[in-house]
Amino acid sequence: MTDHSKIEDLRTAISAEIADAADLAALDQVRVAALGKKGSISALLAGLGKMIPEERQIMGPLLNGLKNQVAAEIDARNADLKQAALAARLASEKVDVTLPLRKGPVARGRIHPVSQVMDEITAIFSDMGFTIAEGPDIETDYYNFTALNFPEGHPAREMHDTFFFPPDEDGNRKVLRTHTSPVQIRTMESVEPPIRIIAPGRTYRCDSDQTHTPMFHQVEGLVIDKSSHIGQLRWVLEEFLKAFFEVDQVKTRFRPHFFPFTEPSMEVDVGCDRSGDSVKIGEGEDWLEILGCGMVHPNVLRNCGLDPDVYQGFAWGMGIDRLAMLKYGMNDLRAFFDADRRWLDHYGFRPLDLPTLFGGLSS
Ligand code: DAH
C-alpha cells in the first residue's frame, strides 16, 4: 500500500467518525484522536522531520492537506451540531403564549371588603373636597365622651358598652374609643375652620352577635363653616349614598333622634326594597336605618374653642361594616374577622382595582 493510499484510508476513516459524532462531546473526541498532541495526523506530521527531503516534499503537502481538510470537516460538523442543539433547546423550551397566565401573588391576594369600602368612601368624599382625619384607638374619657357633651354620669355613656383600661395613678381610665366622633374634637382643636373631614377607623364596644362584633369600623364626617346648614348635610349624605350604592336616585328619611354632641340630632333611613333575597337600596317602599347625624352642638364647638355664634357645622357617623354588608350581601358580621381564606376569596376584591369615581367604585 502506498503512503498515498494510507493517507486516503485515514482521511476516509476520520471523515466517517466526524459524520458519526452524535454530539459535541463525541466530535471533540474525534478531534483529539486525529489532531490532538497524540493524534493520528499529528503523529504522521511529527514523522516529517525524519524523512529525506525528497520524501518530505511529497508527504508534507499531503499530510498538511489532510490536516486542513479534517480540521475544516470538524469545524463544519461542529457548527451543524451546535445548530441542532440550539434547535432542540428551542423546541424543548417552547412557550405556549396561548396558555392562561399563572397568577402571581399580587393577583391572588384579596382586599378585605372593609378595606374596599373604606377606599370607596374615601374616593367619594375626596371627590367632594373632604380630607381624611385620624385619631387614636385608645382614647381618653375626655375625647370619647366629655368633650362630646356627654356629661359625667350621663346615661348616654352607658349606651356605649365601653371597654375601659385599668385606672392610671390619677384614677383616669382610658377607653377603646366607642365611636369615631372623638376625631371631631381632635380636628377642631388643631385645624382652623372651614373644616371638611371624614375619619374612618376602628371602634370598639363590648357586644357580639350576628350584626355586632367587639371591634368594628365607623366613618365620621364633620363640616364646620360660618354658614353650614342642614340642607347641605342632606345634600352631602344623599350624594354619598347615590355614589356608594351606585344608583341614580335615593330616598332618605330624617327622623329626630338624640345624640349628646348634635342638636338637632337625626337618624337617617334610606329607601330600599326587601322583597327579594337581598336588600336593594334606592328602590322600593321599605326603609333602612343607615346613619346618625346632626348639627354640631354649641357646647361641642365651645369645648374646642370655637364660637358657636360665628361657626356652625354638621356631623355624621356610620358603620362601615354595615355598609359593606348591605352593598355586598354578607349577612354575618363575625365572618369579617374570622380570617377565613375561603370567605376572603369569595368576598374580597382584586388588589390593583382601586376604587375611583371615574373608573368605577366596585367594578
Ligand atoms: N357617634 C355616633 C355613634 O357611634 C354616631 C354619630 C351620630 C356620629 C351622630 C355623629 C353624629 O357625628 O352627628 O353612635
mmCIF file of C-alpha atoms and ligand atoms in Angstrom:
data_model
loop_
_atom_site.group_PDB
_atom_site.id
_atom_site.type_symbol
_atom_site.label_atom_id
_atom_site.label_comp_id
_atom_site.label_asym_id
_atom_site.label_seq_id
_atom_site.Cartn_x
_atom_site.Cartn_y
_atom_site.Cartn_z
ATOM 1 C CA MET A 1 0.000 0.000 0.000
ATOM 2 C CA THR A 2 1.409 3.364 -0.929
ATOM 3 C CA ASP A 3 1.705 6.177 1.548
ATOM 4 C CA HIS A 4 -0.762 7.891 -0.575
ATOM 5 C CA SER A 5 -3.464 5.310 -0.179
ATOM 6 C CA LYS A 6 -2.758 5.042 3.579
ATOM 7 C CA ILE A 7 -3.437 8.692 3.889
ATOM 8 C CA GLU A 8 -6.619 8.290 1.857
ATOM 9 C CA ASP A 9 -7.789 5.491 4.165
ATOM 10 C CA LEU A 10 -7.095 7.635 7.192
ATOM 11 C CA ARG A 11 -8.983 10.520 5.631
ATOM 12 C CA THR A 12 -11.954 8.266 4.898
ATOM 13 C CA ALA A 13 -11.924 6.786 8.395
ATOM 14 C CA ILE A 14 -11.732 10.151 10.140
ATOM 15 C CA SER A 15 -14.384 11.630 7.852
ATOM 16 C CA ALA A 16 -16.697 8.763 8.788
ATOM 17 C CA GLU A 17 -16.022 9.309 12.503
ATOM 18 C CA ILE A 18 -16.762 13.016 12.108
ATOM 19 C CA ALA A 19 -20.008 12.267 10.357
ATOM 20 C CA ASP A 20 -20.952 9.723 13.047
ATOM 21 C CA ALA A 21 -20.221 12.022 16.003
ATOM 22 C CA ALA A 22 -23.633 12.382 17.567
ATOM 23 C CA ASP A 23 -22.876 15.360 19.775
ATOM 24 C CA LEU A 24 -20.235 17.979 20.508
ATOM 25 C CA ALA A 25 -18.506 15.792 23.091
ATOM 26 C CA ALA A 26 -18.150 12.894 20.642
ATOM 27 C CA LEU A 27 -16.880 15.261 17.963
ATOM 28 C CA ASP A 28 -14.255 16.574 20.325
ATOM 29 C CA GLN A 29 -13.036 13.038 20.945
ATOM 30 C CA VAL A 30 -12.592 12.595 17.195
ATOM 31 C CA ARG A 31 -10.713 15.895 17.026
ATOM 32 C CA VAL A 32 -8.357 14.897 19.847
ATOM 33 C CA ALA A 33 -7.783 11.444 18.313
ATOM 34 C CA ALA A 34 -6.807 12.999 14.944
ATOM 35 C CA LEU A 35 -5.356 16.436 15.622
ATOM 36 C CA GLY A 36 -4.561 16.363 19.367
ATOM 37 C CA LYS A 37 -0.960 16.145 20.595
ATOM 38 C CA LYS A 38 -1.014 12.360 20.343
ATOM 39 C CA GLY A 39 -3.471 12.266 17.491
ATOM 40 C CA SER A 40 -3.035 10.104 14.403
ATOM 41 C CA ILE A 41 -2.452 13.022 11.996
ATOM 42 C CA SER A 42 -0.176 14.802 14.467
ATOM 43 C CA ALA A 43 1.927 11.627 14.694
ATOM 44 C CA LEU A 44 2.279 11.484 10.917
ATOM 45 C CA LEU A 45 3.215 15.173 10.813
ATOM 46 C CA ALA A 46 5.840 14.561 13.502
ATOM 47 C CA GLY A 47 7.353 11.919 11.249
ATOM 48 C CA LEU A 48 8.059 14.513 8.508
ATOM 49 C CA GLY A 49 11.220 15.626 10.294
ATOM 50 C CA LYS A 50 12.799 12.208 9.931
ATOM 51 C CA MET A 51 12.164 11.906 6.219
ATOM 52 C CA ILE A 52 14.633 12.550 3.493
ATOM 53 C CA PRO A 53 13.942 15.866 1.719
ATOM 54 C CA GLU A 54 12.503 14.265 -1.453
ATOM 55 C CA GLU A 55 10.040 12.242 0.539
ATOM 56 C CA ARG A 56 9.156 15.200 2.747
ATOM 57 C CA GLN A 57 8.473 17.279 -0.343
ATOM 58 C CA ILE A 58 5.740 14.864 -1.310
ATOM 59 C CA MET A 59 4.433 13.933 2.121
ATOM 60 C CA GLY A 60 4.467 17.439 3.585
ATOM 61 C CA PRO A 61 1.730 18.884 1.365
ATOM 62 C CA LEU A 62 -0.253 15.635 1.539
ATOM 63 C CA LEU A 63 -0.264 15.489 5.323
ATOM 64 C CA ASN A 64 -0.908 19.212 5.734
ATOM 65 C CA GLY A 65 -3.732 18.926 3.222
ATOM 66 C CA LEU A 66 -5.153 16.047 5.256
ATOM 67 C CA LYS A 67 -4.833 18.035 8.485
ATOM 68 C CA ASN A 68 -6.527 21.111 6.988
ATOM 69 C CA GLN A 69 -9.319 19.088 5.469
ATOM 70 C CA VAL A 70 -10.018 17.202 8.690
ATOM 71 C CA ALA A 71 -9.961 20.468 10.655
ATOM 72 C CA ALA A 72 -12.423 22.018 8.197
ATOM 73 C CA GLU A 73 -14.736 18.988 8.401
ATOM 74 C CA ILE A 74 -14.636 19.116 12.182
ATOM 75 C CA ASP A 75 -15.492 22.833 12.125
ATOM 76 C CA ALA A 76 -18.396 22.241 9.779
ATOM 77 C CA ARG A 77 -19.731 19.350 11.848
ATOM 78 C CA ASN A 78 -19.233 21.438 14.975
ATOM 79 C CA ALA A 79 -21.404 24.206 13.520
ATOM 80 C CA ASP A 80 -24.071 21.683 12.481
ATOM 81 C CA LEU A 81 -24.170 20.071 15.911
ATOM 82 C CA LYS A 82 -24.422 23.472 17.633
ATOM 83 C CA GLN A 83 -27.253 24.427 15.354
ATOM 84 C CA ALA A 84 -29.020 21.145 16.087
ATOM 85 C CA ALA A 85 -28.504 21.578 19.844
ATOM 86 C CA LEU A 86 -29.992 25.071 19.680
ATOM 87 C CA ALA A 87 -32.953 23.837 17.678
ATOM 88 C CA ALA A 88 -33.555 21.047 20.210
ATOM 89 C CA ARG A 89 -33.359 23.509 23.104
ATOM 90 C CA LEU A 90 -35.740 25.923 21.432
ATOM 91 C CA ALA A 91 -38.162 23.097 20.824
ATOM 92 C CA SER A 92 -37.998 21.873 24.417
ATOM 93 C CA GLU A 93 -38.302 25.371 25.931
ATOM 94 C CA LYS A 94 -41.118 26.454 23.693
ATOM 95 C CA VAL A 95 -43.524 28.916 25.362
ATOM 96 C CA ASP A 96 -47.164 28.494 24.535
ATOM 97 C CA VAL A 97 -48.373 32.071 24.514
ATOM 98 C CA THR A 98 -51.973 30.924 24.341
ATOM 99 C CA LEU A 99 -51.785 29.376 27.840
ATOM 100 C CA PRO A 100 -53.562 31.414 30.551
ATOM 101 C CA LEU A 101 -51.216 33.413 32.785
ATOM 102 C CA ARG A 102 -50.418 31.814 36.090
ATOM 103 C CA LYS A 103 -51.491 34.298 38.748
ATOM 104 C CA GLY A 104 -48.681 35.838 40.746
ATOM 105 C CA PRO A 105 -49.024 36.572 44.467
ATOM 106 C CA VAL A 106 -50.303 40.078 43.823
ATOM 107 C CA ALA A 107 -53.125 38.825 41.645
ATOM 108 C CA ARG A 108 -54.032 36.028 44.069
ATOM 109 C CA GLY A 109 -54.265 38.284 47.130
ATOM 110 C CA ARG A 110 -57.578 39.804 48.081
ATOM 111 C CA ILE A 111 -58.591 43.126 49.585
ATOM 112 C CA HIS A 112 -60.917 42.732 52.548
ATOM 113 C CA PRO A 113 -64.394 44.199 51.968
ATOM 114 C CA VAL A 114 -63.871 46.582 54.915
ATOM 115 C CA SER A 115 -60.731 47.999 53.288
ATOM 116 C CA GLN A 116 -62.523 48.118 49.957
ATOM 117 C CA VAL A 117 -65.496 50.021 51.393
ATOM 118 C CA MET A 118 -63.163 52.400 53.248
ATOM 119 C CA ASP A 119 -61.407 53.085 49.932
ATOM 120 C CA GLU A 120 -64.749 53.617 48.222
ATOM 121 C CA ILE A 121 -65.924 56.028 50.933
ATOM 122 C CA THR A 122 -62.613 57.868 50.787
ATOM 123 C CA ALA A 123 -62.846 58.165 46.993
ATOM 124 C CA ILE A 124 -66.355 59.610 47.167
ATOM 125 C CA PHE A 125 -65.687 62.175 49.886
ATOM 126 C CA SER A 126 -62.300 63.146 48.453
ATOM 127 C CA ASP A 127 -64.117 63.986 45.263
ATOM 128 C CA MET A 128 -66.390 66.297 47.284
ATOM 129 C CA GLY A 129 -63.387 68.104 48.744
ATOM 130 C CA PHE A 130 -63.110 66.315 52.088
ATOM 131 C CA THR A 131 -59.786 65.340 53.613
ATOM 132 C CA ILE A 132 -59.066 62.319 55.804
ATOM 133 C CA ALA A 133 -58.507 62.727 59.541
ATOM 134 C CA GLU A 134 -57.413 60.158 62.081
ATOM 135 C CA GLY A 135 -57.284 59.692 65.806
ATOM 136 C CA PRO A 136 -56.018 57.036 68.228
ATOM 137 C CA ASP A 137 -57.925 53.836 69.008
ATOM 138 C CA ILE A 138 -57.067 54.252 72.691
ATOM 139 C CA GLU A 139 -58.790 57.445 73.779
ATOM 140 C CA THR A 140 -59.157 59.436 76.918
ATOM 141 C CA ASP A 141 -62.534 59.691 78.551
ATOM 142 C CA TYR A 142 -62.397 63.395 77.697
ATOM 143 C CA TYR A 143 -62.206 62.933 73.908
ATOM 144 C CA ASN A 144 -64.507 59.943 73.754
ATOM 145 C CA PHE A 145 -67.216 61.420 75.999
ATOM 146 C CA THR A 146 -66.767 64.671 77.916
ATOM 147 C CA ALA A 147 -65.740 66.956 75.043
ATOM 148 C CA LEU A 148 -68.585 65.473 73.006
ATOM 149 C CA ASN A 149 -71.035 66.795 75.580
ATOM 150 C CA PHE A 150 -71.631 63.545 77.421
ATOM 151 C CA PRO A 151 -71.831 64.908 80.967
ATOM 152 C CA GLU A 152 -70.143 62.838 83.721
ATOM 153 C CA GLY A 153 -72.536 60.183 84.886
ATOM 154 C CA HIS A 154 -74.916 60.796 81.981
ATOM 155 C CA PRO A 155 -76.781 57.602 80.988
ATOM 156 C CA ALA A 156 -75.757 58.104 77.344
ATOM 157 C CA ARG A 157 -72.287 56.908 78.374
ATOM 158 C CA GLU A 158 -73.776 53.584 79.409
ATOM 159 C CA MET A 159 -75.273 53.107 75.944
ATOM 160 C CA HIS A 160 -71.837 52.514 74.532
ATOM 161 C CA ASP A 161 -70.773 49.304 76.353
ATOM 162 C CA THR A 162 -67.313 50.767 76.717
ATOM 163 C CA PHE A 163 -64.090 48.790 77.119
ATOM 164 C CA PHE A 164 -62.193 50.561 79.914
ATOM 165 C CA PHE A 165 -58.496 50.323 80.689
ATOM 166 C CA PRO A 166 -57.378 49.979 84.311
ATOM 167 C CA PRO A 167 -57.125 53.403 86.006
ATOM 168 C CA ASP A 168 -53.743 55.219 85.919
ATOM 169 C CA GLU A 169 -52.102 56.812 89.046
ATOM 170 C CA ASP A 170 -54.561 59.698 88.881
ATOM 171 C CA GLY A 171 -57.512 57.364 88.679
ATOM 172 C CA ASN A 172 -58.225 58.191 84.981
ATOM 173 C CA ARG A 173 -59.317 55.324 82.843
ATOM 174 C CA LYS A 174 -58.528 55.321 79.141
ATOM 175 C CA VAL A 175 -61.030 53.659 76.833
ATOM 176 C CA LEU A 176 -61.019 51.881 73.490
ATOM 177 C CA ARG A 177 -62.875 54.522 71.525
ATOM 178 C CA THR A 178 -66.534 53.597 71.195
ATOM 179 C CA HIS A 179 -67.018 55.734 68.087
ATOM 180 C CA THR A 180 -65.022 57.862 65.648
ATOM 181 C CA SER A 181 -66.609 61.075 66.991
ATOM 182 C CA PRO A 182 -63.556 61.955 69.160
ATOM 183 C CA VAL A 183 -61.750 62.687 65.870
ATOM 184 C CA GLN A 184 -64.180 65.621 65.505
ATOM 185 C CA ILE A 185 -62.771 67.129 68.680
ATOM 186 C CA ARG A 186 -59.145 66.467 67.769
ATOM 187 C CA THR A 187 -59.703 68.041 64.372
ATOM 188 C CA MET A 188 -61.476 71.155 65.654
ATOM 189 C CA GLU A 189 -58.699 71.629 68.203
ATOM 190 C CA SER A 190 -55.989 71.549 65.585
ATOM 191 C CA VAL A 191 -57.462 72.880 62.324
ATOM 192 C CA GLU A 192 -58.869 76.336 61.606
ATOM 193 C CA PRO A 193 -62.317 76.289 60.006
ATOM 194 C CA PRO A 194 -63.519 75.835 57.344
ATOM 195 C CA ILE A 195 -63.274 72.116 58.097
ATOM 196 C CA ARG A 196 -64.351 69.281 55.838
ATOM 197 C CA ILE A 197 -63.103 65.912 57.014
ATOM 198 C CA ILE A 198 -64.045 62.300 57.169
ATOM 199 C CA ALA A 199 -62.473 59.992 59.738
ATOM 200 C CA PRO A 200 -62.673 56.273 59.010
ATOM 201 C CA GLY A 201 -61.338 53.882 61.621
ATOM 202 C CA ARG A 202 -61.731 51.117 64.170
ATOM 203 C CA THR A 203 -64.160 51.400 67.043
ATOM 204 C CA TYR A 204 -64.885 49.080 69.963
ATOM 205 C CA ARG A 205 -67.869 48.070 72.050
ATOM 206 C CA CYS A 206 -68.455 45.114 74.304
ATOM 207 C CA ASP A 207 -71.017 43.434 72.072
ATOM 208 C CA SER A 208 -71.158 40.319 69.896
ATOM 209 C CA ASP A 209 -73.878 38.761 67.747
ATOM 210 C CA GLN A 210 -74.650 38.333 64.051
ATOM 211 C CA THR A 211 -74.516 42.078 63.392
ATOM 212 C CA HIS A 212 -72.183 43.218 66.196
ATOM 213 C CA THR A 213 -68.532 42.487 66.860
ATOM 214 C CA PRO A 214 -66.408 43.898 69.694
ATOM 215 C CA MET A 215 -64.263 45.652 67.101
ATOM 216 C CA PHE A 216 -65.973 47.289 64.166
ATOM 217 C CA HIS A 217 -65.484 50.238 61.830
ATOM 218 C CA GLN A 218 -67.083 53.628 61.547
ATOM 219 C CA VAL A 219 -66.604 56.671 59.407
ATOM 220 C CA GLU A 220 -67.198 60.078 60.879
ATOM 221 C CA GLY A 221 -67.925 63.180 58.851
ATOM 222 C CA LEU A 222 -67.536 66.773 60.001
ATOM 223 C CA VAL A 223 -68.118 70.107 58.299
ATOM 224 C CA ILE A 224 -67.551 73.393 60.129
ATOM 225 C CA ASP A 225 -68.006 76.775 58.490
ATOM 226 C CA LYS A 226 -69.776 80.040 59.083
ATOM 227 C CA SER A 227 -72.886 79.189 57.123
ATOM 228 C CA SER A 228 -73.182 75.400 57.233
ATOM 229 C CA HIS A 229 -76.745 74.175 57.409
ATOM 230 C CA ILE A 230 -78.923 71.080 57.409
ATOM 231 C CA GLY A 231 -79.691 71.438 53.690
ATOM 232 C CA GLN A 232 -76.006 70.901 52.940
ATOM 233 C CA LEU A 233 -75.909 67.959 55.329
ATOM 234 C CA ARG A 234 -78.750 66.326 53.477
ATOM 235 C CA TRP A 235 -77.166 67.006 50.072
ATOM 236 C CA VAL A 236 -73.807 65.591 51.128
ATOM 237 C CA LEU A 237 -75.374 62.435 52.554
ATOM 238 C CA GLU A 238 -77.637 61.835 49.564
ATOM 239 C CA GLU A 239 -74.791 62.376 47.111
ATOM 240 C CA PHE A 240 -72.721 59.954 49.139
ATOM 241 C CA LEU A 241 -75.448 57.302 49.234
ATOM 242 C CA LYS A 242 -76.052 57.537 45.475
ATOM 243 C CA ALA A 243 -72.354 57.242 44.707
ATOM 244 C CA PHE A 244 -71.726 54.480 47.224
ATOM 245 C CA PHE A 245 -74.666 52.272 46.247
ATOM 246 C CA GLU A 246 -74.064 53.134 42.585
ATOM 247 C CA VAL A 247 -77.683 54.152 41.927
ATOM 248 C CA ASP A 248 -79.151 57.235 40.235
ATOM 249 C CA GLN A 249 -81.663 58.101 42.936
ATOM 250 C CA VAL A 250 -82.050 57.552 46.662
ATOM 251 C CA LYS A 251 -84.864 58.418 49.001
ATOM 252 C CA THR A 252 -83.918 59.459 52.512
ATOM 253 C CA ARG A 253 -85.933 59.999 55.655
ATOM 254 C CA PHE A 254 -84.530 62.073 58.524
ATOM 255 C CA ARG A 255 -86.007 61.046 61.898
ATOM 256 C CA PRO A 256 -85.452 63.036 65.084
ATOM 257 C CA HIS A 257 -83.112 61.261 67.480
ATOM 258 C CA PHE A 258 -80.787 62.018 70.368
ATOM 259 C CA PHE A 259 -77.008 62.295 70.357
ATOM 260 C CA PRO A 260 -75.326 64.434 73.019
ATOM 261 C CA PHE A 261 -72.965 66.046 70.504
ATOM 262 C CA THR A 262 -75.513 67.252 67.965
ATOM 263 C CA GLU A 263 -78.600 69.444 68.180
ATOM 264 C CA PRO A 264 -80.844 68.726 66.440
ATOM 265 C CA SER A 265 -79.883 65.072 66.044
ATOM 266 C CA MET A 266 -81.296 62.757 63.441
ATOM 267 C CA GLU A 267 -81.182 59.206 62.262
ATOM 268 C CA VAL A 268 -81.291 58.737 58.526
ATOM 269 C CA ASP A 269 -83.182 55.955 56.800
ATOM 270 C CA VAL A 270 -82.646 55.142 53.163
ATOM 271 C CA GLY A 271 -85.410 53.853 50.889
ATOM 272 C CA CYS A 272 -84.979 50.205 49.961
ATOM 273 C CA ASP A 273 -86.654 47.086 48.653
ATOM 274 C CA ARG A 274 -86.570 43.986 50.803
ATOM 275 C CA SER A 275 -88.880 41.822 48.722
ATOM 276 C CA GLY A 276 -86.081 39.717 47.159
ATOM 277 C CA ASP A 277 -83.261 37.775 48.791
ATOM 278 C CA SER A 278 -81.156 40.873 49.304
ATOM 279 C CA VAL A 279 -81.889 44.460 50.274
ATOM 280 C CA LYS A 280 -81.885 46.788 47.254
ATOM 281 C CA ILE A 281 -81.019 50.381 48.056
ATOM 282 C CA GLY A 282 -82.580 53.180 46.044
ATOM 283 C CA GLU A 283 -85.847 51.498 45.088
ATOM 284 C CA GLY A 284 -88.877 50.100 46.913
ATOM 285 C CA GLU A 285 -91.128 51.185 49.758
ATOM 286 C CA ASP A 286 -89.141 49.988 52.775
ATOM 287 C CA TRP A 287 -86.772 51.999 54.967
ATOM 288 C CA LEU A 288 -83.419 51.056 56.392
ATOM 289 C CA GLU A 289 -81.611 52.963 59.107
ATOM 290 C CA ILE A 290 -78.173 53.808 57.848
ATOM 291 C CA LEU A 291 -76.511 56.545 59.884
ATOM 292 C CA GLY A 292 -76.739 59.159 62.639
ATOM 293 C CA CYS A 293 -76.170 62.862 62.094
ATOM 294 C CA GLY A 294 -76.983 66.353 63.230
ATOM 295 C CA MET A 295 -75.842 69.935 63.653
ATOM 296 C CA VAL A 296 -72.786 70.138 65.901
ATOM 297 C CA HIS A 297 -73.897 71.053 69.429
ATOM 298 C CA PRO A 298 -72.834 74.567 70.560
ATOM 299 C CA ASN A 299 -71.244 73.020 73.678
ATOM 300 C CA VAL A 300 -69.010 70.855 71.451
ATOM 301 C CA LEU A 301 -67.920 73.902 69.454
ATOM 302 C CA ARG A 302 -67.192 75.760 72.714
ATOM 303 C CA ASN A 303 -65.221 72.787 74.062
ATOM 304 C CA CYS A 304 -62.985 73.138 71.013
ATOM 305 C CA GLY A 305 -62.558 76.883 71.377
ATOM 306 C CA LEU A 306 -64.909 77.776 68.530
ATOM 307 C CA ASP A 307 -67.546 80.496 68.967
ATOM 308 C CA PRO A 308 -70.968 78.994 68.195
ATOM 309 C CA ASP A 309 -72.234 82.461 67.254
ATOM 310 C CA VAL A 310 -69.676 82.521 64.422
ATOM 311 C CA TYR A 311 -69.283 78.875 63.459
ATOM 312 C CA GLN A 312 -71.708 76.103 62.943
ATOM 313 C CA GLY A 313 -71.427 72.741 61.366
ATOM 314 C CA PHE A 314 -72.811 69.321 60.826
ATOM 315 C CA ALA A 315 -71.548 65.840 61.516
ATOM 316 C CA TRP A 316 -72.480 62.264 60.874
ATOM 317 C CA GLY A 317 -71.340 58.804 61.727
ATOM 318 C CA MET A 318 -71.977 55.490 60.041
ATOM 319 C CA GLY A 319 -70.923 51.875 60.330
ATOM 320 C CA ILE A 320 -68.535 50.786 57.586
ATOM 321 C CA ASP A 321 -69.057 47.062 58.160
ATOM 322 C CA ARG A 322 -72.806 47.535 57.923
ATOM 323 C CA LEU A 323 -72.419 49.476 54.663
ATOM 324 C CA ALA A 324 -70.228 46.657 53.326
ATOM 325 C CA MET A 325 -72.798 44.018 54.337
ATOM 326 C CA LEU A 326 -75.576 45.961 52.623
ATOM 327 C CA LYS A 327 -73.688 46.621 49.439
ATOM 328 C CA TYR A 328 -72.032 43.244 49.018
ATOM 329 C CA GLY A 329 -74.624 40.985 50.596
ATOM 330 C CA MET A 330 -72.856 39.326 53.510
ATOM 331 C CA ASN A 331 -75.156 38.572 56.405
ATOM 332 C CA ASP A 332 -72.872 37.648 59.284
ATOM 333 C CA LEU A 333 -70.539 40.347 60.514
ATOM 334 C CA ARG A 334 -68.499 37.898 62.592
ATOM 335 C CA ALA A 335 -67.206 36.265 59.384
ATOM 336 C CA PHE A 336 -65.472 39.577 58.577
ATOM 337 C CA PHE A 337 -62.980 38.885 61.319
ATOM 338 C CA ASP A 338 -62.581 35.099 61.090
ATOM 339 C CA ALA A 339 -59.630 35.419 58.677
ATOM 340 C CA ASP A 340 -61.008 32.524 56.614
ATOM 341 C CA ARG A 341 -59.243 32.460 53.239
ATOM 342 C CA ARG A 342 -62.286 30.935 51.526
ATOM 343 C CA TRP A 343 -64.503 33.790 52.692
ATOM 344 C CA LEU A 344 -61.938 36.333 51.544
ATOM 345 C CA ASP A 345 -61.514 34.622 48.164
ATOM 346 C CA HIS A 346 -65.265 34.892 47.713
ATOM 347 C CA TYR A 347 -65.984 38.362 49.074
ATOM 348 C CA GLY A 348 -62.588 40.030 48.649
ATOM 349 C CA PHE A 349 -61.555 42.462 45.922
ATOM 350 C CA ARG A 350 -58.743 42.450 43.399
ATOM 351 C CA PRO A 351 -55.779 44.333 44.857
ATOM 352 C CA LEU A 352 -54.963 46.581 41.936
ATOM 353 C CA ASP A 353 -58.529 47.671 41.184
ATOM 354 C CA LEU A 354 -58.527 50.845 43.249
ATOM 355 C CA PRO A 355 -61.990 52.330 43.593
ATOM 356 C CA THR A 356 -62.395 55.666 41.819
ATOM 357 C CA LEU A 357 -65.455 57.615 40.806
ATOM 358 C CA PHE A 358 -64.391 57.764 37.168
ATOM 359 C CA GLY A 359 -63.161 54.169 36.912
ATOM 360 C CA GLY A 360 -65.996 52.651 38.912
ATOM 361 C CA LEU A 361 -66.098 52.005 42.639
ATOM 362 C CA SER A 362 -66.564 48.266 42.719
ATOM 363 C CA SER A 363 -66.061 47.095 39.138
HETATM 364 N N1 DAH B 1 -71.046 58.502 67.235
HETATM 365 C C1 DAH B 1 -72.367 58.008 66.974
HETATM 366 C C2 DAH B 1 -72.438 56.532 67.326
HETATM 367 O O1 DAH B 1 -71.453 55.877 67.338
HETATM 368 C C3 DAH B 1 -72.729 58.166 65.517
HETATM 369 C C4 DAH B 1 -72.944 59.606 65.183
HETATM 370 C C5 DAH B 1 -74.175 60.161 65.282
HETATM 371 C C6 DAH B 1 -71.894 60.401 64.808
HETATM 372 C C7 DAH B 1 -74.411 61.492 65.006
HETATM 373 C C8 DAH B 1 -72.089 61.739 64.509
HETATM 374 C C9 DAH B 1 -73.357 62.262 64.609
HETATM 375 O O2 DAH B 1 -71.117 62.543 64.120
HETATM 376 O O3 DAH B 1 -73.560 63.596 64.320
HETATM 377 O O4 DAH B 1 -73.488 56.038 67.590
#
